[in-house]
PDB file of C-alpha atoms and ligand atoms in Angstrom:
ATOM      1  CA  UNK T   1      35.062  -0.116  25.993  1.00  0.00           C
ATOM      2  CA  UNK T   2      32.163  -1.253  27.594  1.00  0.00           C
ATOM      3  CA  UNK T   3      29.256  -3.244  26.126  1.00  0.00           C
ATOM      4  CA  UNK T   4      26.146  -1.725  25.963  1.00  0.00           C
ATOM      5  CA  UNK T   5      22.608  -2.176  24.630  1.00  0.00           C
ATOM      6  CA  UNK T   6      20.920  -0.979  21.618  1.00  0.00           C
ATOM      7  CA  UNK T   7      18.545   1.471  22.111  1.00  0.00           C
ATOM      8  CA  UNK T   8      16.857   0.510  18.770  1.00  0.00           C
ATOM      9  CA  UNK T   9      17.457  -3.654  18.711  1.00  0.00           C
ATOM     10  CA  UNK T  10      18.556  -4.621  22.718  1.00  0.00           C
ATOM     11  CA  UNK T  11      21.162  -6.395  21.582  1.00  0.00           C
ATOM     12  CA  UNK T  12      23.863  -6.136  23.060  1.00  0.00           C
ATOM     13  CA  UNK T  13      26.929  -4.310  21.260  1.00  0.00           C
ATOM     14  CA  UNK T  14      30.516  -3.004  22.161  1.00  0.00           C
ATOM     15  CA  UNK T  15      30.501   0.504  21.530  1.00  0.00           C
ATOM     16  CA  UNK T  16      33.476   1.817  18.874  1.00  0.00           C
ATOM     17  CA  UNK T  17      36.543   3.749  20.437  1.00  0.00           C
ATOM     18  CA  UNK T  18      35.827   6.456  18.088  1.00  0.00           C
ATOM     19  CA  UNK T  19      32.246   6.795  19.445  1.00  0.00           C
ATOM     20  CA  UNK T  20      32.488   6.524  23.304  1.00  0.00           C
ATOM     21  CA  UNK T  21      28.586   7.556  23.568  1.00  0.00           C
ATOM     22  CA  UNK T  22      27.237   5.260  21.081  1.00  0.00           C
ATOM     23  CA  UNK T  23      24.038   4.261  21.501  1.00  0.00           C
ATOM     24  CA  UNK T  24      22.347   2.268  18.949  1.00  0.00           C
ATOM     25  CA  UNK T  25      24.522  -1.056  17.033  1.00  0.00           C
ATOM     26  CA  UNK T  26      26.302  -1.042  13.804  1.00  0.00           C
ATOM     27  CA  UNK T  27      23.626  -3.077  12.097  1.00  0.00           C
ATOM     28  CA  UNK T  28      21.784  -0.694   9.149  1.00  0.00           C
ATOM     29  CA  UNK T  29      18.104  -1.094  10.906  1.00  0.00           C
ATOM     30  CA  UNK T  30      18.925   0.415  13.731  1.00  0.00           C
ATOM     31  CA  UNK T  31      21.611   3.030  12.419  1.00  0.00           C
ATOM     32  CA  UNK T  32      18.569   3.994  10.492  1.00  0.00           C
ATOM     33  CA  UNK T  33      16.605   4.362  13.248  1.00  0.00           C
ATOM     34  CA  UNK T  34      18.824   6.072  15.304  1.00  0.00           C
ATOM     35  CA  UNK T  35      19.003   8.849  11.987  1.00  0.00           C
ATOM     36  CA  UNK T  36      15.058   8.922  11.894  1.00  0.00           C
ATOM     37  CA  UNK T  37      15.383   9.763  15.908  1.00  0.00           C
ATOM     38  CA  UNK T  38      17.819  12.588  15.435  1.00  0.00           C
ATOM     39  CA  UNK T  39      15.963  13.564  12.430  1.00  0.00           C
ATOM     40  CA  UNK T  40      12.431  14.028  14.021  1.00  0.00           C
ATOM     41  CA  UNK T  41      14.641  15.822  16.888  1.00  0.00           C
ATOM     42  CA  UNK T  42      16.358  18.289  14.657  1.00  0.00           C
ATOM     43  CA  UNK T  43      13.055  18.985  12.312  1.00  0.00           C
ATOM     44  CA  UNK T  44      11.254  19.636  15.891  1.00  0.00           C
ATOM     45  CA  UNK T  45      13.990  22.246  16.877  1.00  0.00           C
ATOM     46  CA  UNK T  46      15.187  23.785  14.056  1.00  0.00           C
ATOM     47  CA  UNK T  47      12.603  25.448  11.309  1.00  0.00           C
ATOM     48  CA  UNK T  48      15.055  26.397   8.910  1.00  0.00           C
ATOM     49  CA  UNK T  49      16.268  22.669   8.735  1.00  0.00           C
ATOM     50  CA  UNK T  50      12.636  21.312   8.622  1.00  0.00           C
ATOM     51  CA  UNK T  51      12.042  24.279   5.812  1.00  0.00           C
ATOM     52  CA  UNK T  52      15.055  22.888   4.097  1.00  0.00           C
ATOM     53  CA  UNK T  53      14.008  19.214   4.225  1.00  0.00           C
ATOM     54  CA  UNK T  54      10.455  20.295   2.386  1.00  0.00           C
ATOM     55  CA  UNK T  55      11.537  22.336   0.121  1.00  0.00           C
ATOM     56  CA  UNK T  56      14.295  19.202  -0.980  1.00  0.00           C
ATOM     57  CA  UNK T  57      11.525  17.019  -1.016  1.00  0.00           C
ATOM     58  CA  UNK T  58       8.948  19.211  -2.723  1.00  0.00           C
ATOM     59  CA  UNK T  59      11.160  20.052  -5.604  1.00  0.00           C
ATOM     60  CA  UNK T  60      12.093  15.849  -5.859  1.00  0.00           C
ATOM     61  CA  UNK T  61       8.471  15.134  -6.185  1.00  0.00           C
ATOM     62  CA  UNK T  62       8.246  17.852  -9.072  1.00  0.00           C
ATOM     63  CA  UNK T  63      11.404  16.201 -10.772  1.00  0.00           C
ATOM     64  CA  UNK T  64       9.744  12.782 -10.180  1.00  0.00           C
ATOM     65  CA  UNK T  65       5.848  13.221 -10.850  1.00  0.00           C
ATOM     66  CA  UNK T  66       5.026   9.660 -11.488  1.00  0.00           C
ATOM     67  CA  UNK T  67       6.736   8.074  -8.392  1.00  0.00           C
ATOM     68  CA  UNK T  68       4.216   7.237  -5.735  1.00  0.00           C
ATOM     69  CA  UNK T  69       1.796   6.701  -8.363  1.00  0.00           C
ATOM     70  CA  UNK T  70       3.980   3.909  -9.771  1.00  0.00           C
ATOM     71  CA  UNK T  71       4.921   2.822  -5.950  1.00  0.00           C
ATOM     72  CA  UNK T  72       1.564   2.687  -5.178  1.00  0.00           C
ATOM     73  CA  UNK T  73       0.586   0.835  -8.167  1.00  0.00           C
ATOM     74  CA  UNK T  74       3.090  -2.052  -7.583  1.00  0.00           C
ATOM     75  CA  UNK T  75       2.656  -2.061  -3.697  1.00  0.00           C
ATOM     76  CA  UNK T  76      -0.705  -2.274  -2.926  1.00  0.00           C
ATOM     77  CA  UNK T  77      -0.194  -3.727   0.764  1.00  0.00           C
ATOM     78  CA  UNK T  78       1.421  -0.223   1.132  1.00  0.00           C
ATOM     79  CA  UNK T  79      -1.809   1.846   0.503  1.00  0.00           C
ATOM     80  CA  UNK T  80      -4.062  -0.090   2.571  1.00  0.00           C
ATOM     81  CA  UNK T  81      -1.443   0.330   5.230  1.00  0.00           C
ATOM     82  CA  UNK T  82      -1.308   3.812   5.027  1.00  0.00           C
ATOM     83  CA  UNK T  83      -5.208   4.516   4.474  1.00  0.00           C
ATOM     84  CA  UNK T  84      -5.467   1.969   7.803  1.00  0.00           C
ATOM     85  CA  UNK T  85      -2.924   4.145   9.296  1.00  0.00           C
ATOM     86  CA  UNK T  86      -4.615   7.431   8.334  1.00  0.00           C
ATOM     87  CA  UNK T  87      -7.760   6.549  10.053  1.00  0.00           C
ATOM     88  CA  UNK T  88      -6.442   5.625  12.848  1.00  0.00           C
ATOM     89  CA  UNK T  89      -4.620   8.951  12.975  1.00  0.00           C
ATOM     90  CA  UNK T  90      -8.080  11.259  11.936  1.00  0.00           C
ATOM     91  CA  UNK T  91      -9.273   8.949  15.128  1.00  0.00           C
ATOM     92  CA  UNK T  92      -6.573  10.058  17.529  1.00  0.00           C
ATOM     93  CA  UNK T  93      -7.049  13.420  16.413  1.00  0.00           C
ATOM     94  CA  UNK T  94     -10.704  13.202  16.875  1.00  0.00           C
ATOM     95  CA  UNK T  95     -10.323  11.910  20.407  1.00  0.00           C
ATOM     96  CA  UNK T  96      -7.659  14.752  21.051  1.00  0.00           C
ATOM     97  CA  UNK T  97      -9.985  17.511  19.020  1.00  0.00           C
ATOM     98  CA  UNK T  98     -12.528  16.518  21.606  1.00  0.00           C
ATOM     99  CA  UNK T  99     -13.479  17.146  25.150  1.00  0.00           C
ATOM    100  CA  UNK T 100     -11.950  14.475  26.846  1.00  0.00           C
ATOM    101  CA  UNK T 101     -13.516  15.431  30.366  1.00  0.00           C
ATOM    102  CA  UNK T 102     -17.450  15.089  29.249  1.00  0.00           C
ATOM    103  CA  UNK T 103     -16.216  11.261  28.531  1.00  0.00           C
ATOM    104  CA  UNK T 104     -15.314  11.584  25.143  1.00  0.00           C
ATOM    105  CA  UNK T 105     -13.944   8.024  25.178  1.00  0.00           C
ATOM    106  CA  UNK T 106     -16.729   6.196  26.255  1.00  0.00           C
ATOM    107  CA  UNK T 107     -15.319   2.695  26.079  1.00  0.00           C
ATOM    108  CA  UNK T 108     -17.732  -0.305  27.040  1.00  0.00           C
ATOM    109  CA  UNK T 109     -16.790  -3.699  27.324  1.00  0.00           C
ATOM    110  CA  UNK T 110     -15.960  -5.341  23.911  1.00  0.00           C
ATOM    111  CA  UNK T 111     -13.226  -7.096  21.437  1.00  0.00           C
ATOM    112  CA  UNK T 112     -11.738  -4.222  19.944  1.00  0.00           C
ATOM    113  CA  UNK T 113      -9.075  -3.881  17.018  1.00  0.00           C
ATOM    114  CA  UNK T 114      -5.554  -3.098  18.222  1.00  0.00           C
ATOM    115  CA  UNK T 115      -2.762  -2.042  16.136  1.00  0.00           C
ATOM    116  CA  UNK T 116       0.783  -0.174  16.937  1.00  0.00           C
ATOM    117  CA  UNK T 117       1.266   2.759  16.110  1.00  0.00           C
ATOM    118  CA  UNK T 118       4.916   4.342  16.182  1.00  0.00           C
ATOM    119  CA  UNK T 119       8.299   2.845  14.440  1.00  0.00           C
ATOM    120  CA  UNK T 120       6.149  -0.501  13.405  1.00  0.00           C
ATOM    121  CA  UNK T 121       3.405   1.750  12.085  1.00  0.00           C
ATOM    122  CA  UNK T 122       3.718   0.490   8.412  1.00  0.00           C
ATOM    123  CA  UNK T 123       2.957  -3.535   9.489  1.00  0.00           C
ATOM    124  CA  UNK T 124      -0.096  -5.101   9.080  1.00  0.00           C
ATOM    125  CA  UNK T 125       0.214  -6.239  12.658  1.00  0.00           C
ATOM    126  CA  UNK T 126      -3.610  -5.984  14.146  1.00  0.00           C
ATOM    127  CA  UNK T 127      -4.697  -8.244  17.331  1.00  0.00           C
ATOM    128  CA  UNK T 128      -7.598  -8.299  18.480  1.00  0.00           C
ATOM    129  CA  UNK T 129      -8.227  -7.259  22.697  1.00  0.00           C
ATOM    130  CA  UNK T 130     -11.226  -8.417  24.768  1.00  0.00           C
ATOM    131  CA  UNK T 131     -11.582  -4.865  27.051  1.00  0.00           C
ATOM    132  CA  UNK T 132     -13.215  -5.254  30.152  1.00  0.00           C
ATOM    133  CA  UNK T 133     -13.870  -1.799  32.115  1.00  0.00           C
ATOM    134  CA  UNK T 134     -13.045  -2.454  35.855  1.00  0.00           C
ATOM    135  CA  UNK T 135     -14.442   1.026  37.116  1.00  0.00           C
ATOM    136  CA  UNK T 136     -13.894   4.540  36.132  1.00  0.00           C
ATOM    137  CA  UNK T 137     -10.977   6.748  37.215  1.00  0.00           C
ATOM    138  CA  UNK T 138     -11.716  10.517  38.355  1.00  0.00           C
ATOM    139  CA  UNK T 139     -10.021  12.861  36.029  1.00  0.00           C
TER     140      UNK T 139
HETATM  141 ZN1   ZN H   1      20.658  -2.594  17.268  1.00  0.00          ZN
END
């Protein structure tokens, strides 16, 4: 079999003869990525499995009432994260709410706040970018 790289990791990894089309490495991180992927895919294409999915997770949070407020209570880092995270999503949707050709972004030269958004989303990890605006594209 022939080694490949991780689509989650890069490392490199020899695939298992069981699994001639693997794609991500044995190591848990990315196995667990590589379930979040298919996951995301399936709840996108099939409504009865994303039905089945909330309704599991609904009735979990009825059987367990005082979990997130406990979580929340002994992981603070994780609520700043996700209020952090939360604005930057009501900004995206903002930005995509609004008109986009009258110049809704009107960026202007400046040090702005950066931060990933995607499969890192829950790290702190903020740089901040000088922007300088080089001319303006036509749309
Ligand atoms: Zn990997």
């Amino acid at each position: 079999m022939e080694d490949r790289w991780c689509n989650a990791c890069g490392c490199k990894f020899t695939p298992r003869a069981q699994s001639p089309k693997q794609t991500y490495c044995p190591l848990a991180e990315c196995q667990q990525a590589r379930k979040q992927v298919w996951q995301q895919a399936k709840r996108r294409s099939d409504p009865d499995y994303s039905a089945n999915q909330s309704e599991a997770q609904a009735d979990w949070a009825r059987k367990h009432p005082d979990y997130w407020r406990s979580y929340r209570a002994a992981n603070p880092g994780y609520t700043q994260g996700n209020r952090s995270n939360q604005q930057v999503r009501n900004a995206a949707r903002r930005i995509a709410k609004s008109d986009a050709s009258a110049g809704a972004i009107a960026l202007q030269d400046g040090i702005y706040r950066l931060q990933l958004i995607g499969a890192d989303a829950n790290s702190d990890k903020v740089v901040l970018v000088r922007l300088t605006i080089l001319g303006k594209a036509d749309p």
